[in-house]
Amino acid sequence: MGQSIPLDIEALGRRAASMIEALGAISSSPDHLTRLFLTPEHRRAADLVASWMRDAGLGVSEDALGTVRGHWWPAGEEAPRLLLGSHIDTVEDAGKYDGCMGVVLALLAVETIAKAGLKPAYGIDVLAFGDEEGSRFPTTLSASSAIAGVFQPSMLVAKDADGVSFEDAVRAYGKDPADIPSAAYDPNRVIAYVEAHIEQGPVLEVEDQPLGIVSAIAGASRLSVTVTGEAGHAGTVPMRLRHDALLGAAEMALAVEKIAKADRHGMVATVGRVHVDPGAVNVIPARVVFTIDLRSGSDSSRRDALTRFEREAHKIADHRGLGVVISAFHEVATVPCYRDLEVRLSNAVAELGHRAPVMPSGAGHDGQAVSKLCPVGMLFVRCKGGVSHNPAEYASPADMGLAAAALVRFIERFELPKTGSATGVST
Ligand code: HGY
Ligand code: MN
Ligand code: MN
């Protein structure tokens, strides 16, 4: 079992809460939290995280996509590494905990371990990714994909709402897109990735547990649907002669809702963004572009649902004399977490006197990209009312203190196998 560093869990929770508040104050808007990838706010948040890393005694570097890396290498730079961390970008009008909590807790855990003088045979990198949400560009997980060595160069031509390309934004951030490939870790030198994250759902609160362990991260598809009809005068065109793009889009939105509700794998579908042209009160909509976010614990049922939706959308368009074009701009498969990490995290939580439920994550996470590099594990923290992607998102200092303590215990018990191979994780 080895020694257990004495921990002041309350103090860890208080520090986590104040660091979350400090990051939560860095926003592009004075009246709500929005921090998008490669923006001045991303820069300010990255600088704050880097200063915390230095204060904790970590070395600091930054890669070509702005991922801030805090290095703790007690066994030297060549030793295999454990990766911890999460993301510091947010959705529009976000909560303060989504992503940032995982970076803060990882930092507090490594600082605690380092200050206690532990000398494991491996190193730890704390990572702060900047593009998990995909809120600025129609890309997502680009920063974590880069460290995993699976960055898609096609992402470089993606454009934000102002027409700025991903590539130009990387340059404006002071980085060179040509350096993106060198952000990738050598898979032989990485042991595993562990991410703490607010649950973003109600399960832990209902089960009255502060912490949970993730069994799998749900797969997701993101679509853009363009419906084209015919503009016309709102007062003179009889209903039977209209080709109203918005009503067609509305029927399609209801169709995808029906498909999701009929699924038996907990499928969810969301139309989060709708753009109507010309968008005048007295003009029949000529063109509508809307997004669909579709997720399921089963990849096959998600893909079947996409096929069914495509068929339904074309039927609706034909019936209404509309055009419809559907393009998928994001697709990530369901990722199982590693059983060995699940067990180690559960044992760490048990040492603190709690039983952590094992549960799937409906939310997507950087771990889905990092799973291409190494085994991944996730620790969930109770979320008040299950509310997330919402300024009311909240996790208590007590629960965050416990999560930081669980990461400390996880690290204390984590040893490389005697064989010395990099992966200290058995499948
Ligand atoms: O959308 C998600 O699941 C994540 O918060 N990006
Ligand atoms: Mn997140
Ligand atoms: Mn999120």
Short mmCIF file of C-alpha atoms and ligand atoms in Angstrom, two decimals:
data_model
loop_
_atom_site.label_atom_id
_atom_site.label_comp_id
_atom_site.label_asym_id
_atom_site.label_seq_id
_atom_site.Cartn_x
_atom_site.Cartn_y
_atom_site.Cartn_z
CA MET A 1 0.00 0.00 0.00
CA GLY A 2 2.95 2.29 0.68
CA GLN A 3 2.88 5.54 2.57
CA SER A 4 -0.04 7.99 2.41
CA ILE A 5 0.82 11.64 2.21
CA PRO A 6 -1.13 13.50 4.91
CA LEU A 7 -3.78 15.60 3.12
CA ASP A 8 -5.80 18.66 4.12
CA ILE A 9 -8.78 17.90 1.89
CA GLU A 10 -10.66 21.05 2.89
CA ALA A 11 -7.67 23.24 2.01
CA LEU A 12 -7.32 21.48 -1.36
CA GLY A 13 -10.99 22.19 -2.05
CA ARG A 14 -10.69 25.84 -1.09
CA ARG A 15 -7.68 26.29 -3.35
CA ALA A 16 -9.43 24.54 -6.21
CA ALA A 17 -12.46 26.82 -5.80
CA SER A 18 -10.37 29.99 -5.84
CA MET A 19 -8.38 28.85 -8.91
CA ILE A 20 -11.66 28.04 -10.70
CA GLU A 21 -12.96 31.51 -9.85
CA ALA A 22 -9.76 33.11 -11.20
CA LEU A 23 -10.06 31.22 -14.50
CA GLY A 24 -13.80 31.87 -14.62
CA ALA A 25 -13.10 35.61 -14.62
CA ILE A 26 -11.23 35.40 -17.94
CA SER A 27 -13.87 35.87 -20.63
CA SER A 28 -14.46 37.66 -23.94
CA SER A 29 -17.66 39.07 -22.46
CA PRO A 30 -18.11 41.14 -19.28
CA ASP A 31 -21.46 39.56 -18.48
CA HIS A 32 -20.94 35.85 -19.13
CA LEU A 33 -18.13 33.29 -19.46
CA THR A 34 -17.03 32.59 -23.00
CA ARG A 35 -13.40 31.65 -23.75
CA LEU A 36 -12.73 30.40 -27.26
CA PHE A 37 -9.75 28.61 -28.78
CA LEU A 38 -6.73 30.78 -29.79
CA THR A 39 -8.33 34.03 -28.63
CA PRO A 40 -6.82 36.68 -26.33
CA GLU A 41 -8.85 35.13 -23.50
CA HIS A 42 -7.31 31.72 -24.23
CA ARG A 43 -3.91 33.42 -24.05
CA ARG A 44 -4.68 35.00 -20.68
CA ALA A 45 -6.03 31.76 -19.22
CA ALA A 46 -3.03 29.82 -20.55
CA ASP A 47 -0.66 32.35 -18.96
CA LEU A 48 -2.46 32.04 -15.63
CA VAL A 49 -2.26 28.23 -15.73
CA ALA A 50 1.43 28.44 -16.68
CA SER A 51 2.09 30.71 -13.68
CA TRP A 52 0.38 28.19 -11.37
CA MET A 53 2.50 25.42 -12.87
CA ARG A 54 5.70 27.36 -12.21
CA ASP A 55 4.56 28.18 -8.65
CA ALA A 56 4.02 24.42 -8.15
CA GLY A 57 7.62 23.80 -9.23
CA LEU A 58 6.78 22.35 -12.65
CA GLY A 59 8.64 23.08 -15.88
CA VAL A 60 6.35 24.72 -18.44
CA SER A 61 6.13 24.46 -22.23
CA GLU A 62 3.49 25.17 -24.85
CA ASP A 63 2.92 23.36 -28.16
CA ALA A 64 1.84 24.65 -31.59
CA LEU A 65 -1.87 24.48 -30.69
CA GLY A 66 -1.41 26.32 -27.43
CA THR A 67 -1.62 23.32 -25.10
CA VAL A 68 0.14 24.36 -21.89
CA ARG A 69 2.22 21.51 -20.41
CA GLY A 70 3.42 21.41 -16.81
CA HIS A 71 6.32 18.94 -16.47
CA TRP A 72 7.20 17.08 -13.28
CA TRP A 73 10.08 14.76 -14.12
CA PRO A 74 11.65 13.43 -10.89
CA ALA A 75 13.09 10.48 -12.84
CA GLY A 76 14.43 12.66 -15.68
CA GLU A 77 13.07 13.68 -19.06
CA GLU A 78 13.50 10.21 -20.63
CA ALA A 79 11.34 8.42 -18.04
CA PRO A 80 7.85 7.26 -19.12
CA ARG A 81 5.09 9.72 -18.34
CA LEU A 82 1.64 9.83 -16.83
CA LEU A 83 -0.55 12.53 -18.42
CA LEU A 84 -3.16 14.43 -16.38
CA GLY A 85 -5.27 17.40 -17.35
CA SER A 86 -8.32 18.66 -19.25
CA HIS A 87 -9.34 21.73 -21.30
CA ILE A 88 -9.54 25.46 -20.57
CA ASP A 89 -11.75 26.51 -23.47
CA THR A 90 -15.50 26.91 -22.87
CA VAL A 91 -18.83 26.91 -24.66
CA GLU A 92 -20.67 30.24 -25.06
CA ASP A 93 -22.13 31.45 -21.74
CA ALA A 94 -20.45 28.59 -19.94
CA GLY A 95 -20.09 27.29 -16.44
CA LYS A 96 -16.74 27.72 -14.70
CA TYR A 97 -16.01 24.06 -13.94
CA ASP A 98 -16.25 22.24 -17.30
CA GLY A 99 -12.63 21.52 -18.26
CA CYS A 100 -10.90 23.96 -15.93
CA MET A 101 -11.62 21.76 -12.92
CA GLY A 102 -9.58 18.92 -14.41
CA VAL A 103 -6.56 21.16 -14.98
CA VAL A 104 -6.76 22.70 -11.50
CA LEU A 105 -7.17 19.35 -9.70
CA ALA A 106 -4.30 17.79 -11.64
CA LEU A 107 -2.08 20.73 -10.73
CA LEU A 108 -2.98 20.52 -7.04
CA ALA A 109 -2.37 16.76 -6.98
CA VAL A 110 1.05 16.97 -8.65
CA GLU A 111 2.08 19.89 -6.44
CA THR A 112 1.10 17.86 -3.35
CA ILE A 113 3.06 14.82 -4.55
CA ALA A 114 6.11 16.89 -5.52
CA LYS A 115 6.15 18.81 -2.22
CA ALA A 116 5.93 15.52 -0.30
CA GLY A 117 9.21 14.52 -1.96
CA LEU A 118 7.91 11.39 -3.73
CA LYS A 119 10.28 10.11 -6.41
CA PRO A 120 8.33 7.74 -8.69
CA ALA A 121 10.12 6.05 -11.59
CA TYR A 122 7.93 8.01 -14.02
CA GLY A 123 7.16 11.65 -14.72
CA ILE A 124 3.87 13.52 -14.93
CA ASP A 125 2.76 16.13 -17.47
CA VAL A 126 -0.23 18.30 -16.60
CA LEU A 127 -1.97 19.38 -19.83
CA ALA A 128 -4.34 22.29 -20.47
CA PHE A 129 -5.98 21.83 -23.89
CA GLY A 130 -7.56 24.76 -25.73
CA ASP A 131 -10.04 23.21 -28.19
CA GLU A 132 -12.21 20.57 -26.55
CA GLU A 133 -15.55 22.29 -27.03
CA GLY A 134 -15.27 23.12 -30.71
CA SER A 135 -17.00 26.45 -29.96
CA ARG A 136 -14.94 28.64 -32.29
CA PHE A 137 -14.24 26.41 -35.30
CA PRO A 138 -16.31 23.46 -36.60
CA THR A 139 -13.56 21.26 -35.18
CA THR A 140 -13.19 19.78 -31.75
CA LEU A 141 -10.52 17.88 -29.79
CA SER A 142 -7.89 19.39 -32.13
CA ALA A 143 -5.37 20.14 -29.34
CA SER A 144 -5.68 16.72 -27.71
CA SER A 145 -5.59 15.08 -31.15
CA ALA A 146 -2.28 16.86 -31.78
CA ILE A 147 -0.61 15.49 -28.64
CA ALA A 148 -1.99 12.05 -29.59
CA GLY A 149 -0.41 12.35 -33.03
CA VAL A 150 -3.76 12.18 -34.85
CA PHE A 151 -4.33 15.85 -35.73
CA GLN A 152 -6.29 16.15 -39.00
CA PRO A 153 -4.59 18.74 -41.29
CA SER A 154 -8.03 19.26 -42.87
CA MET A 155 -8.91 21.12 -39.64
CA LEU A 156 -6.58 23.94 -40.75
CA VAL A 157 -9.04 25.22 -43.36
CA ALA A 158 -11.99 25.35 -40.96
CA LYS A 159 -13.33 28.90 -40.55
CA ASP A 160 -14.84 30.62 -37.52
CA ALA A 161 -17.97 32.82 -37.56
CA ASP A 162 -15.84 35.79 -38.71
CA GLY A 163 -14.30 33.85 -41.60
CA VAL A 164 -10.92 33.49 -39.87
CA SER A 165 -9.30 30.17 -40.76
CA PHE A 166 -7.97 27.78 -38.10
CA GLU A 167 -4.51 28.12 -39.71
CA ASP A 168 -4.56 31.92 -39.57
CA ALA A 169 -5.73 31.79 -35.96
CA VAL A 170 -2.78 29.52 -35.07
CA ARG A 171 -0.39 32.05 -36.63
CA ALA A 172 -2.16 34.99 -34.95
CA TYR A 173 -1.65 33.15 -31.66
CA GLY A 174 2.07 33.19 -32.37
CA LYS A 175 2.47 29.56 -33.40
CA ASP A 176 3.55 27.86 -36.62
CA PRO A 177 1.13 25.25 -38.06
CA ALA A 178 4.19 23.41 -39.40
CA ASP A 179 5.07 22.61 -35.77
CA ILE A 180 1.77 20.84 -35.03
CA PRO A 181 3.15 17.33 -35.78
CA SER A 182 5.93 17.87 -33.23
CA ALA A 183 3.27 18.28 -30.52
CA ALA A 184 2.73 14.52 -30.62
CA TYR A 185 4.05 12.40 -27.76
CA ASP A 186 6.09 9.28 -28.46
CA PRO A 187 3.55 6.52 -27.63
CA ASN A 188 6.37 4.44 -26.16
CA ARG A 189 7.00 7.11 -23.56
CA VAL A 190 3.45 7.62 -22.35
CA ILE A 191 1.86 5.37 -19.74
CA ALA A 192 -1.72 6.64 -19.46
CA TYR A 193 -3.95 9.72 -19.36
CA VAL A 194 -6.27 10.46 -16.45
CA GLU A 195 -8.77 13.33 -16.47
CA ALA A 196 -10.90 14.64 -13.63
CA HIS A 197 -14.05 16.38 -14.85
CA ILE A 198 -17.33 17.66 -13.45
CA GLU A 199 -19.95 15.02 -14.21
CA GLN A 200 -22.22 17.43 -16.12
CA GLY A 201 -25.15 15.17 -15.24
CA PRO A 202 -27.31 14.29 -12.19
CA VAL A 203 -26.22 10.72 -11.37
CA LEU A 204 -23.71 11.36 -8.57
CA GLU A 205 -26.09 13.80 -6.89
CA VAL A 206 -28.94 11.28 -7.07
CA GLU A 207 -26.64 8.54 -5.70
CA ASP A 208 -25.36 10.99 -3.08
CA GLN A 209 -21.75 10.26 -4.02
CA PRO A 210 -19.06 12.95 -4.42
CA LEU A 211 -17.01 11.06 -7.03
CA GLY A 212 -17.60 8.64 -9.90
CA ILE A 213 -15.46 6.62 -12.29
CA VAL A 214 -16.11 6.72 -16.03
CA SER A 215 -16.54 3.39 -17.83
CA ALA A 216 -16.82 4.81 -21.39
CA ILE A 217 -17.14 8.16 -23.19
CA ALA A 218 -20.11 8.27 -25.57
CA GLY A 219 -19.51 8.57 -29.31
CA ALA A 220 -20.89 11.65 -31.05
CA SER A 221 -21.69 13.03 -34.49
CA ARG A 222 -22.14 16.70 -35.35
CA LEU A 223 -24.03 17.60 -38.56
CA SER A 224 -24.74 20.80 -40.43
CA VAL A 225 -28.08 20.71 -42.30
CA THR A 226 -28.82 23.32 -45.00
CA VAL A 227 -32.47 23.60 -46.10
CA THR A 228 -33.25 25.80 -49.14
CA GLY A 229 -36.74 27.04 -50.03
CA GLU A 230 -38.08 30.24 -51.61
CA ALA A 231 -38.28 33.70 -50.10
CA GLY A 232 -41.68 35.34 -50.51
CA HIS A 233 -44.00 37.98 -49.17
CA ALA A 234 -45.41 36.94 -45.77
CA GLY A 235 -48.74 38.62 -46.64
CA THR A 236 -49.41 37.52 -50.19
CA VAL A 237 -48.22 33.91 -50.69
CA PRO A 238 -50.95 31.39 -49.75
CA MET A 239 -49.78 28.64 -47.36
CA ARG A 240 -50.28 25.90 -50.00
CA LEU A 241 -47.90 27.63 -52.43
CA ARG A 242 -45.01 28.17 -50.02
CA HIS A 243 -41.57 26.56 -49.88
CA ASP A 244 -40.77 27.62 -46.36
CA ALA A 245 -37.21 26.53 -45.41
CA LEU A 246 -37.79 27.08 -41.70
CA LEU A 247 -40.88 24.90 -41.45
CA GLY A 248 -39.00 22.17 -43.33
CA ALA A 249 -36.10 22.51 -40.90
CA ALA A 250 -38.50 22.41 -37.96
CA GLU A 251 -40.04 19.16 -39.22
CA MET A 252 -36.53 17.70 -39.62
CA ALA A 253 -35.63 18.71 -36.07
CA LEU A 254 -38.71 16.92 -34.80
CA ALA A 255 -37.77 13.91 -36.92
CA VAL A 256 -34.33 13.59 -35.29
CA GLU A 257 -35.92 14.01 -31.87
CA LYS A 258 -38.30 11.12 -32.65
CA ILE A 259 -35.39 8.91 -33.82
CA ALA A 260 -33.44 9.59 -30.61
CA LYS A 261 -36.44 8.96 -28.35
CA ALA A 262 -37.10 5.61 -30.04
CA ASP A 263 -33.50 4.42 -29.48
CA ARG A 264 -32.73 1.88 -26.69
CA HIS A 265 -29.14 2.99 -25.98
CA GLY A 266 -29.88 6.32 -24.35
CA MET A 267 -29.42 8.25 -27.59
CA VAL A 268 -29.63 12.05 -27.38
CA ALA A 269 -30.05 14.55 -30.23
CA THR A 270 -29.79 18.33 -30.00
CA VAL A 271 -30.43 21.11 -32.49
CA GLY A 272 -28.24 23.75 -30.87
CA ARG A 273 -27.77 26.35 -33.57
CA VAL A 274 -30.22 27.66 -36.22
CA HIS A 275 -29.51 30.38 -38.77
CA VAL A 276 -32.43 31.75 -40.84
CA ASP A 277 -32.06 33.79 -44.05
CA PRO A 278 -33.10 36.45 -44.79
CA GLY A 279 -34.37 36.51 -41.21
CA ALA A 280 -36.96 39.28 -41.76
CA VAL A 281 -40.27 39.29 -39.92
CA ASN A 282 -42.33 39.61 -43.13
CA VAL A 283 -40.34 37.32 -45.47
CA ILE A 284 -40.89 33.56 -45.87
CA PRO A 285 -37.51 31.96 -44.92
CA ALA A 286 -35.52 31.03 -48.00
CA ARG A 287 -32.61 29.23 -46.34
CA VAL A 288 -31.97 27.68 -42.96
CA VAL A 289 -28.74 26.15 -41.65
CA PHE A 290 -29.01 24.18 -38.42
CA THR A 291 -26.72 21.86 -36.45
CA ILE A 292 -27.42 18.45 -34.98
CA ASP A 293 -25.40 16.92 -32.13
CA LEU A 294 -26.24 13.19 -31.93
CA ARG A 295 -24.78 10.83 -29.30
CA SER A 296 -25.22 7.29 -28.13
CA GLY A 297 -23.37 4.69 -26.08
CA SER A 298 -23.61 2.47 -29.15
CA ASP A 299 -21.74 3.53 -32.31
CA SER A 300 -23.81 1.24 -34.53
CA SER A 301 -27.11 2.67 -33.29
CA ARG A 302 -25.74 6.21 -33.75
CA ARG A 303 -24.75 5.44 -37.35
CA ASP A 304 -28.13 3.79 -38.03
CA ALA A 305 -29.84 6.90 -36.65
CA LEU A 306 -27.85 9.12 -39.02
CA THR A 307 -28.96 6.98 -41.98
CA ARG A 308 -32.58 7.13 -40.85
CA PHE A 309 -32.41 10.88 -40.33
CA GLU A 310 -30.93 11.40 -43.82
CA ARG A 311 -33.84 9.43 -45.33
CA GLU A 312 -36.44 11.35 -43.30
CA ALA A 313 -34.91 14.75 -44.13
CA HIS A 314 -35.02 14.06 -47.88
CA LYS A 315 -38.64 12.85 -47.60
CA ILE A 316 -39.63 16.06 -45.80
CA ALA A 317 -37.76 18.19 -48.35
CA ASP A 318 -39.40 16.43 -51.31
CA HIS A 319 -42.84 16.80 -49.78
CA ARG A 320 -42.32 20.54 -49.24
CA GLY A 321 -40.48 21.28 -52.46
CA LEU A 322 -37.27 22.15 -50.62
CA GLY A 323 -33.58 21.35 -51.07
CA VAL A 324 -31.58 19.75 -48.26
CA VAL A 325 -27.84 19.13 -47.87
CA ILE A 326 -26.51 17.28 -44.81
CA SER A 327 -22.80 17.36 -43.94
CA ALA A 328 -21.15 15.68 -40.95
CA PHE A 329 -18.34 17.86 -39.56
CA HIS A 330 -17.43 15.88 -36.50
CA GLU A 331 -17.50 12.22 -35.62
CA VAL A 332 -15.89 10.50 -32.64
CA ALA A 333 -16.37 6.87 -31.65
CA THR A 334 -17.38 5.69 -28.19
CA VAL A 335 -14.21 5.21 -26.17
CA PRO A 336 -14.04 2.63 -23.36
CA CYS A 337 -11.91 3.67 -20.39
CA TYR A 338 -9.18 1.24 -19.29
CA ARG A 339 -10.33 -1.27 -16.72
CA ASP A 340 -7.01 -1.11 -14.87
CA LEU A 341 -7.29 2.68 -14.49
CA GLU A 342 -10.93 2.31 -13.46
CA VAL A 343 -9.88 -0.09 -10.69
CA ARG A 344 -6.97 2.10 -9.57
CA LEU A 345 -9.21 5.20 -9.42
CA SER A 346 -11.94 3.28 -7.56
CA ASN A 347 -9.35 2.08 -5.01
CA ALA A 348 -8.05 5.62 -4.58
CA VAL A 349 -11.57 6.88 -3.87
CA ALA A 350 -12.19 3.94 -1.52
CA GLU A 351 -9.09 4.93 0.48
CA LEU A 352 -10.90 8.21 1.15
CA GLY A 353 -13.90 6.32 2.47
CA HIS A 354 -16.20 6.66 -0.53
CA ARG A 355 -17.69 4.22 -3.06
CA ALA A 356 -17.44 5.73 -6.56
CA PRO A 357 -20.19 4.56 -8.95
CA VAL A 358 -18.85 3.40 -12.33
CA MET A 359 -20.80 5.19 -15.09
CA PRO A 360 -20.71 6.16 -18.80
CA SER A 361 -20.10 9.76 -19.86
CA GLY A 362 -22.70 11.28 -22.21
CA ALA A 363 -20.43 14.29 -22.54
CA GLY A 364 -17.43 14.14 -24.85
CA HIS A 365 -13.93 14.66 -23.49
CA ASP A 366 -10.32 15.09 -24.60
CA GLY A 367 -9.78 11.51 -23.45
CA GLN A 368 -11.50 10.38 -26.66
CA ALA A 369 -8.64 11.84 -28.69
CA VAL A 370 -5.91 10.89 -26.21
CA SER A 371 -7.15 7.26 -26.28
CA LYS A 372 -5.43 7.04 -29.69
CA LEU A 373 -2.13 7.53 -27.81
CA CYS A 374 -2.53 5.61 -24.54
CA PRO A 375 -5.00 4.08 -22.05
CA VAL A 376 -7.39 6.69 -20.59
CA GLY A 377 -9.25 6.93 -17.30
CA MET A 378 -11.67 9.54 -15.94
CA LEU A 379 -12.76 10.65 -12.49
CA PHE A 380 -16.13 12.41 -12.24
CA VAL A 381 -17.01 15.05 -9.63
CA ARG A 382 -20.58 15.63 -8.48
CA CYS A 383 -22.40 18.40 -10.39
CA LYS A 384 -25.13 20.42 -8.65
CA GLY A 385 -28.48 19.61 -10.22
CA GLY A 386 -26.62 17.97 -13.12
CA VAL A 387 -26.52 21.44 -14.70
CA SER A 388 -23.67 22.13 -17.15
CA HIS A 389 -22.94 24.20 -20.27
CA ASN A 390 -24.76 26.78 -18.21
CA PRO A 391 -23.50 29.55 -15.88
CA ALA A 392 -25.31 27.82 -12.99
CA GLU A 393 -22.84 24.89 -13.20
CA TYR A 394 -21.38 24.17 -9.74
CA ALA A 395 -19.21 21.69 -7.85
CA SER A 396 -18.53 22.09 -4.13
CA PRO A 397 -15.06 22.76 -2.68
CA ALA A 398 -15.56 19.66 -0.50
CA ASP A 399 -16.08 17.42 -3.53
CA MET A 400 -13.21 19.02 -5.43
CA GLY A 401 -10.94 18.55 -2.41
CA LEU A 402 -11.85 14.86 -2.37
CA ALA A 403 -11.15 14.60 -6.10
CA ALA A 404 -7.71 16.18 -5.71
CA ALA A 405 -7.02 13.79 -2.81
CA ALA A 406 -8.16 10.83 -4.94
CA LEU A 407 -5.70 11.87 -7.67
CA VAL A 408 -2.93 12.05 -5.05
CA ARG A 409 -3.73 8.54 -3.81
CA PHE A 410 -3.97 7.29 -7.42
CA ILE A 411 -0.50 8.67 -8.18
CA GLU A 412 0.97 7.40 -4.88
CA ARG A 413 -0.12 3.84 -5.74
CA PHE A 414 0.78 4.03 -9.43
CA GLU A 415 3.98 2.13 -10.21
CA LEU A 416 5.67 1.11 -13.41
CA PRO A 417 5.66 -2.70 -13.93
CA LYS A 418 8.96 -4.38 -13.05
CA THR A 419 9.40 -5.16 -16.78
CA GLY A 420 10.07 -1.43 -17.17
CA SER A 421 7.81 -1.17 -20.20
CA ALA A 422 6.22 2.24 -20.52
CA THR A 423 2.68 1.09 -20.10
CA GLY A 424 2.21 0.60 -16.40
CA VAL A 425 -1.36 -0.23 -17.18
CA SER A 426 -2.65 -3.71 -17.76
CA THR A 427 -5.68 -3.98 -20.01
O1 HGY B 1 -20.05 18.50 -26.06
C1 HGY B 1 -19.48 17.89 -25.17
O2 HGY B 1 -19.88 16.81 -24.80
C2 HGY B 1 -18.26 18.46 -24.54
O3 HGY B 1 -18.66 19.29 -23.48
N1 HGY B 1 -17.48 19.17 -25.51
MN MN B 2 -15.48 19.37 -20.85
MN MN B 3 -18.18 21.03 -22.35
#
